Amino acid sequence: MKTPSNSWVERSLQSVWHPCTQMQHHETMPLIPVSHGCGAWLVDMEGKRYLDGISSWWVNLFGHANPRINAALKQQLDQLEHAMLAGFTHEPVIRLSEKLSALTGGVLGHCFYASDGASATEIALKMSFHFWRNHGQTEKQEFICLKGSYHGETIGALAVTDVALFRDAYGPMIRNAHVVASPDARQAAEGESAIDVARRAAADMERCLQERADKIAAVILEPLVQCATGFAMHDPEYLRLVRALCDQYQVHLIADEIAVGCGRSGTFFACEIAQIWPDFVCLSKGISGGYLPLSLVMTRDNIYQGFYHTDVRRGFLHSHSYTGNPLACRAALATLEIFESDDVLAQNRVKADAITQALQPLAQHAQVKHFRQQGMMWAFDVEFDDAKDKQAAKTFSRRFFTQALQEELLLRPIGNTVYLMPPYILNQEEISLVGERMLKVFNHVMGETA
Ligand SMILES: Cc1ncc(COP(=O)(O)O)c(C=O)c1O
């Protein structure tokens, strides 16, 4: 006999501590027990479907239960599920590292592996710090991050994350970084362009570097879109300016492409849009097609060489048990194969135009501010003016999420920013559905607050 879905919810609430959740909110907010996935859709245990408009926390690229990734994983499962990567190596990790390096034209020659995004952040920070130490520049111990930055929630990653909600409770545990202006284009004053904002933010970065470059190991940033802090988008000029500043002041540039890499921004690596290469690139989320926890840090060869020595302590003695897991690497290889064989980046350009078109009624809505897009990401803000509205603003995100579920959409606004970050496989029918239903949900929720 099939167990009723409400009993799965009960059992989950009794036994599972859900991530990024005030568990008490589930007294009024639905918890959805997922039965299976297919393409862009997740299906719950009662057969109700939800179009995954946020790619399950930005990881899914080619749909749930993708037959090509499934087939690759099944094959890999019969061959090798896991082997430690210290002292051993295997085909999937070698082929994946070679392919990724080739995608940078060989500029970033080595890949170091972990599982989650936050671990990749920690690895890049540690590598930069340790590189300077190996180089005899032991005073270079500090980091610069941007206002509103998000690089993960482990203690080291929180040090370069500027989101009070995630940081404040752990303040005494965290080593502070220098926080400089964000190039968020929404800050443009009357008559200013996104490039003007980028230049202003770069000038702030330069002030910090002028003062402290001899103590700074690296600048870490999310190229083009600061996703977690409300999809703040900036002009690529900012990346060019920061690259030049990092060269001038001898500071590493770490590009956290965990959310914006893997085609999400329009090119495979977001930095390609600005035609720059950083010293480190962090990838995770989409790299395994949204199948398995996989993260990695790519580095330039001079960094790799800075650790290559007879002295073991000059090596990078960092590891995780599942580093370079063959299944995860095989899922990543299958994902890269789809990029190649289906010319995904070109297809996405066409699809992105269609999605922007479908969202036009929302973009033109009087209560929608700063409608914006980068590659396969869309966002807009809702402004709440008077005091009554301000009260409504506090619950906007949860009410929108709940109403969207009624319309078969999985969407989770961040504060008063609504965003869409779907898998790359939406068809025209699904694109139209998303446009129509998002508008309907928006009108409903704004009606409630009126
Ligand atoms: C830019 C960025 N960096 C790091 C992370 C952390 O990744 P994870 O949640 O896999 O630790 C995220 C997660 O959303 C992210 O968006």
mmCIF file of N, CA and C and ligand atoms in Angstrom, residues 58 116-119 121 150-152 222 227-228 256 258-259 284-285, ligand 1:
data_model
loop_
_atom_site.group_PDB
_atom_site.id
_atom_site.type_symbol
_atom_site.label_atom_id
_atom_site.label_comp_id
_atom_site.label_asym_id
_atom_site.label_seq_id
_atom_site.Cartn_x
_atom_site.Cartn_y
_atom_site.Cartn_z
ATOM 1 N N TRP A 58 19.979 25.945 -8.328
ATOM 2 C CA TRP A 58 20.903 26.399 -9.361
ATOM 3 C C TRP A 58 21.856 25.319 -9.847
ATOM 4 N N ASP A 116 31.410 20.261 -2.260
ATOM 5 C CA ASP A 116 30.447 21.367 -2.262
ATOM 6 C C ASP A 116 31.120 22.687 -2.619
ATOM 7 N N GLY A 117 30.269 23.653 -2.971
ATOM 8 C CA GLY A 117 30.788 24.948 -3.366
ATOM 9 C C GLY A 117 31.634 25.598 -2.282
ATOM 10 N N ALA A 118 31.148 25.561 -1.049
ATOM 11 C CA ALA A 118 31.875 26.225 0.041
ATOM 12 C C ALA A 118 33.280 25.643 0.187
ATOM 13 N N SER A 119 33.432 24.347 -0.062
ATOM 14 C CA SER A 119 34.770 23.738 0.031
ATOM 15 C C SER A 119 35.678 24.294 -1.061
ATOM 16 N N THR A 121 35.494 27.300 -2.298
ATOM 17 C CA THR A 121 35.892 28.626 -1.821
ATOM 18 C C THR A 121 37.058 28.499 -0.842
ATOM 19 N N TYR A 150 28.537 36.433 -1.571
ATOM 20 C CA TYR A 150 28.168 35.137 -0.981
ATOM 21 C C TYR A 150 29.085 34.078 -1.571
ATOM 22 N N HIS A 151 29.837 33.403 -0.690
ATOM 23 C CA HIS A 151 30.750 32.375 -1.188
ATOM 24 C C HIS A 151 30.596 31.051 -0.434
ATOM 25 N N GLY A 152 29.502 30.911 0.315
ATOM 26 C CA GLY A 152 29.263 29.656 1.022
ATOM 27 C C GLY A 152 29.225 29.870 2.519
ATOM 28 N N GLU A 222 32.130 37.152 -7.362
ATOM 29 C CA GLU A 222 31.220 36.372 -8.208
ATOM 30 C C GLU A 222 31.093 37.147 -9.517
ATOM 31 N N CYS A 227 24.517 36.300 -7.043
ATOM 32 C CA CYS A 227 23.203 35.648 -7.051
ATOM 33 C C CYS A 227 22.533 35.656 -5.685
ATOM 34 N N ALA A 228 23.216 35.112 -4.676
ATOM 35 C CA ALA A 228 22.541 34.852 -3.399
ATOM 36 C C ALA A 228 22.067 36.127 -2.720
ATOM 37 N N ASP A 256 34.621 33.161 -8.268
ATOM 38 C CA ASP A 256 33.699 32.145 -7.769
ATOM 39 C C ASP A 256 32.589 31.995 -8.814
ATOM 40 N N ILE A 258 30.733 29.329 -9.063
ATOM 41 C CA ILE A 258 29.924 28.202 -8.584
ATOM 42 C C ILE A 258 28.486 28.320 -9.093
ATOM 43 N N ALA A 259 27.942 29.541 -9.045
ATOM 44 C CA ALA A 259 26.566 29.738 -9.525
ATOM 45 C C ALA A 259 26.529 30.185 -10.984
ATOM 46 N N SER A 284 31.138 24.532 -9.229
ATOM 47 C CA SER A 284 30.377 23.476 -8.548
ATOM 48 C C SER A 284 28.988 23.459 -9.175
ATOM 49 N N LYS A 285 27.963 23.183 -8.419
ATOM 50 C CA LYS A 285 26.574 23.209 -8.878
ATOM 51 C C LYS A 285 26.399 22.548 -10.247
HETATM 52 C C1 LIG B 1 28.524 32.028 -5.637
HETATM 53 C C2 LIG B 1 28.409 30.898 -4.673
HETATM 54 N N1 LIG B 1 29.500 30.472 -4.035
HETATM 55 C C3 LIG B 1 29.459 29.436 -3.170
HETATM 56 C C4 LIG B 1 28.276 28.786 -2.909
HETATM 57 C C5 LIG B 1 28.255 27.658 -1.923
HETATM 58 O O1 LIG B 1 28.025 26.444 -2.548
HETATM 59 P P1 LIG B 1 27.501 25.205 -1.693
HETATM 60 O O2 LIG B 1 26.110 25.550 -1.262
HETATM 61 O O3 LIG B 1 27.543 24.053 -2.631
HETATM 62 O O4 LIG B 1 28.430 25.057 -0.533
HETATM 63 C C6 LIG B 1 27.107 29.194 -3.553
HETATM 64 C C7 LIG B 1 25.826 28.553 -3.257
HETATM 65 O O5 LIG B 1 24.766 29.017 -3.579
HETATM 66 C C8 LIG B 1 27.171 30.291 -4.449
HETATM 67 O O6 LIG B 1 26.085 30.751 -5.079
#
